[in-house]
XYZ file of C-alpha atoms in Angstrom:
287
model
C 62.385 14.891 -74.542
C 58.920 14.227 -74.376
C 57.803 10.877 -71.977
C 57.127 8.365 -74.191
C 54.363 5.451 -74.792
C 54.745 2.053 -75.973
C 52.166 -0.298 -76.951
C 51.360 -3.217 -76.241
C 52.123 -5.647 -79.311
C 49.488 -5.640 -82.288
C 48.313 -2.112 -81.119
C 48.500 0.605 -83.179
C 47.700 4.420 -82.592
C 45.158 5.064 -86.246
C 42.476 7.795 -84.755
C 40.658 8.603 -87.791
C 39.803 12.302 -88.608
C 36.817 12.332 -86.914
C 38.103 11.006 -83.888
C 41.657 14.058 -83.842
C 39.122 16.641 -83.633
C 36.443 15.840 -81.624
C 38.378 13.753 -79.050
C 41.868 15.319 -78.725
C 41.424 18.890 -80.645
C 38.648 19.595 -78.806
C 39.677 18.235 -75.091
C 42.831 20.609 -76.122
C 41.227 23.773 -76.365
C 38.454 22.233 -73.668
C 41.901 22.251 -71.440
C 41.259 18.887 -70.583
C 44.687 17.187 -70.720
C 43.870 14.306 -68.067
C 42.158 13.030 -72.015
C 45.318 13.167 -73.806
C 48.708 13.859 -71.399
C 49.734 10.092 -72.567
C 49.174 9.967 -76.258
C 49.803 12.888 -77.952
C 52.825 15.527 -76.545
C 52.585 19.621 -78.154
C 55.743 20.624 -79.614
C 56.729 24.125 -81.549
C 57.439 22.050 -85.123
C 59.832 25.078 -86.427
C 62.176 23.962 -83.926
C 62.611 20.714 -85.506
C 63.110 19.434 -89.118
C 60.704 16.857 -89.754
C 63.494 13.773 -89.130
C 63.691 15.180 -86.425
C 60.465 14.860 -84.909
C 59.609 11.008 -84.528
C 61.998 11.663 -81.411
C 59.398 13.742 -80.054
C 56.296 11.799 -80.461
C 54.888 10.037 -76.689
C 53.785 6.778 -78.672
C 56.447 4.552 -80.186
C 55.583 2.519 -83.152
C 56.707 1.123 -86.164
C 53.808 3.341 -88.505
C 55.598 5.756 -90.292
C 53.135 8.561 -88.995
C 53.597 11.112 -85.893
C 50.494 13.160 -84.313
C 51.644 16.442 -82.554
C 49.877 19.472 -81.019
C 51.225 22.651 -82.488
C 50.258 26.652 -82.301
C 51.124 28.410 -84.502
C 52.207 31.893 -84.758
C 51.791 34.398 -87.114
C 54.113 37.427 -88.919
C 53.697 40.740 -89.262
C 52.062 40.401 -92.582
C 49.437 37.819 -90.962
C 51.058 34.660 -92.421
C 52.185 31.778 -90.560
C 55.510 31.070 -90.097
C 56.896 27.584 -91.215
C 60.362 27.414 -91.478
C 62.549 25.175 -89.675
C 66.203 24.934 -89.661
C 67.208 22.871 -92.137
C 64.144 23.687 -94.731
C 59.834 24.869 -94.702
C 56.454 23.599 -94.465
C 54.714 24.530 -97.862
C 50.916 24.357 -98.163
C 49.590 22.014 -101.803
C 46.131 22.019 -102.337
C 42.847 23.406 -101.051
C 41.201 22.950 -97.597
C 39.081 20.486 -97.213
C 35.823 20.795 -95.025
C 35.767 17.635 -92.312
C 31.980 16.867 -90.902
C 30.909 14.433 -88.875
C 29.871 11.096 -90.248
C 26.622 10.201 -91.717
C 25.450 14.329 -91.423
C 26.320 17.833 -92.848
C 28.033 18.744 -89.516
C 30.849 21.141 -90.010
C 34.143 19.926 -87.193
C 37.027 20.722 -89.438
C 38.795 21.383 -92.072
C 42.421 20.089 -93.226
C 45.334 21.183 -94.484
C 48.367 19.409 -96.343
C 51.971 20.610 -96.573
C 55.284 19.258 -97.924
C 58.466 19.905 -96.373
C 60.768 21.117 -99.028
C 64.884 21.598 -98.484
C 66.267 24.726 -99.972
C 68.629 26.160 -101.644
C 67.201 24.385 -104.911
C 63.427 23.645 -103.066
C 63.720 20.136 -103.278
C 60.434 18.707 -102.333
C 60.960 15.914 -99.902
C 59.162 12.162 -98.587
C 57.437 14.034 -95.265
C 54.235 15.145 -95.277
C 52.141 17.076 -92.977
C 48.116 17.164 -91.875
C 46.901 20.213 -90.445
C 43.914 20.096 -88.564
C 42.174 23.210 -86.909
C 38.787 22.596 -85.001
C 35.255 24.038 -86.053
C 33.357 26.593 -83.725
C 30.258 26.055 -84.110
C 29.417 29.039 -82.137
C 31.941 31.495 -83.943
C 31.278 28.837 -86.967
C 34.884 29.411 -88.059
C 38.155 27.614 -87.462
C 39.541 30.483 -84.488
C 41.847 28.888 -82.152
C 45.782 28.809 -83.286
C 46.310 25.511 -81.642
C 46.217 22.604 -84.107
C 46.654 19.155 -84.449
C 49.235 17.711 -86.861
C 50.146 14.552 -88.662
C 53.767 14.030 -89.984
C 54.106 11.187 -92.475
C 57.038 9.989 -93.886
C 55.930 8.463 -97.340
C 59.637 6.884 -98.046
C 57.932 3.107 -98.875
C 54.973 5.203 -101.254
C 57.451 7.140 -102.673
C 60.345 4.327 -103.818
C 57.336 2.288 -105.242
C 56.325 4.977 -107.381
C 59.468 5.179 -108.704
C 59.836 1.564 -109.355
C 56.504 1.931 -110.913
C 57.581 4.513 -113.651
C 61.191 2.547 -114.103
C 59.310 -0.522 -114.728
C 56.932 1.600 -116.895
C 59.696 3.493 -119.239
C 60.897 -0.117 -119.562
C 58.268 -1.484 -120.938
C 57.489 1.186 -123.689
C 60.821 0.891 -124.526
C 59.607 -3.149 -125.576
C 56.529 -2.063 -127.272
C 58.046 0.868 -129.183
C 60.822 -1.691 -130.287
C 58.193 -4.561 -131.176
C 56.078 -1.367 -133.271
C 59.227 0.094 -135.268
C 61.175 -1.118 -138.339
C 63.987 -3.018 -138.287
C 65.849 -0.626 -140.041
C 65.144 2.090 -137.481
C 66.418 -0.179 -134.323
C 69.239 -0.287 -132.796
C 71.306 -4.065 -132.964
C 68.535 -5.278 -135.336
C 70.295 -7.271 -138.054
C 69.201 -5.960 -142.103
C 71.723 -7.037 -144.428
C 74.417 -10.124 -143.573
C 78.054 -8.711 -143.959
C 79.835 -12.093 -144.207
C 79.250 -15.547 -144.869
C 79.677 -16.663 -141.197
C 77.956 -13.827 -139.769
C 75.669 -15.269 -136.721
C 72.467 -13.289 -136.331
C 71.227 -12.801 -132.848
C 68.214 -14.565 -131.864
C 66.448 -11.683 -130.465
C 67.702 -9.660 -133.548
C 64.932 -8.246 -135.663
C 65.373 -9.460 -139.000
C 62.896 -8.130 -142.609
C 61.235 -10.674 -143.689
C 60.802 -8.653 -147.395
C 62.509 -9.957 -150.689
C 65.232 -8.894 -151.313
C 66.899 -7.124 -154.624
C 69.492 -8.887 -156.741
C 72.958 -7.269 -154.929
C 74.533 -4.967 -157.501
C 78.416 -5.491 -156.876
C 80.670 -2.276 -156.410
C 84.014 -3.215 -157.812
C 85.781 0.115 -156.399
C 84.757 -1.661 -152.414
C 85.886 -4.817 -153.014
C 88.791 -6.066 -151.508
C 91.785 -7.144 -154.108
C 91.196 -11.029 -153.309
C 86.906 -10.414 -153.741
C 87.283 -9.101 -156.851
C 89.648 -11.322 -158.305
C 87.450 -14.106 -157.458
C 84.528 -12.227 -158.704
C 86.498 -11.375 -161.774
C 87.062 -15.393 -161.919
C 83.453 -16.312 -161.794
C 82.537 -13.675 -164.656
C 85.766 -14.807 -166.819
C 83.572 -18.474 -166.876
C 80.913 -17.531 -167.328
C 81.867 -15.534 -170.716
C 83.646 -18.208 -171.758
C 80.902 -20.880 -171.664
C 78.915 -18.763 -173.702
C 81.287 -17.832 -176.099
C 81.894 -21.749 -176.427
C 78.337 -22.525 -176.987
C 78.163 -19.531 -179.744
C 81.135 -21.106 -181.911
C 79.640 -24.585 -181.557
C 76.457 -23.578 -183.085
C 78.011 -21.106 -185.366
C 80.721 -24.725 -186.787
C 76.862 -26.565 -187.185
C 75.155 -23.409 -189.115
C 78.700 -23.523 -191.749
C 78.902 -27.179 -192.264
C 75.346 -27.473 -192.904
C 75.390 -24.607 -195.411
C 78.190 -26.442 -197.356
C 76.789 -29.193 -197.376
C 73.319 -27.987 -198.642
C 75.587 -25.488 -201.390
C 77.360 -28.718 -202.566
C 74.429 -30.925 -202.658
C 72.397 -28.509 -204.476
C 75.495 -27.618 -206.798
C 75.831 -31.355 -207.616
C 72.407 -31.909 -208.607
C 72.164 -28.777 -210.868
C 76.109 -27.981 -212.092
C 74.119 -24.544 -214.247
C 72.255 -23.051 -211.631
C 72.608 -19.044 -211.934
C 72.110 -18.514 -208.082
C 74.518 -20.876 -206.233
C 77.349 -19.469 -209.114
C 76.445 -15.651 -208.206
C 76.917 -17.127 -204.345
C 80.672 -18.054 -205.091
C 81.349 -15.780 -207.465
C 79.928 -12.813 -204.614
C 82.040 -14.084 -201.941
C 85.403 -15.313 -203.417
C 85.355 -13.215 -206.893
C 85.650 -16.895 -208.433
C 83.040 -18.092 -211.464
C 82.129 -21.430 -211.638
C 80.697 -22.275 -215.031
C 79.720 -25.746 -215.426
C 81.888 -28.559 -215.392
C 83.692 -26.403 -212.673
C 82.990 -27.627 -209.018
């Protein structure tokens, strides 16, 4: 268990990358332990899983990041061992060069790693920034002692998930507004009963509806009787109108016929009409 140091209220240990490299890591290489002994502890990151590292930090705070010195250990294949008890650290992205502020002088490099858990290689919220000091005499990073910043991105990850879920909901709402009603589940396109209630948020087509053709085969017996009764009433009304017109025409014809006979008893065209209809012959004097 590392010796802990509690910062006063309102204080935060948030050194810049330049301060981490020039002050802390360089003093570590120079073995000036008096300058850094109460701030950053040295641990073997392979012996701890990331969620166990906060207890090893000398500085205790509510910030979700912790700082450690770590000595890299290389295997026979010259690859660095980054395995822990429950997973492994994996390098992501490219190595970034860090320069002294306001100059082109290189003071170190930075690598970013993410912690994965087997057996399905699940990516976790734990991130590690690994800082390597640059040796100006040699022109490269020679020491195996690095400074590691361990970060827990739980809040950031949750915020991303919430944002993603919110975007999905908004896309679905826009899709419902853009698509035709006939393709949207829950939209009302045709009333099925006389008492059907259309929801307030239902999509209703504004196009003019064509007259509906009645299919008697799909109607119930009661509906068929109702439709048939309506059709019979319409047919009876039409027939009554036709008969009334026919009676008026017949009456008008006979009135015209007899008035003509009275006016001209010898009219041959009238006698021929009567003879052709009733096989009767009307001569003069026989009305």
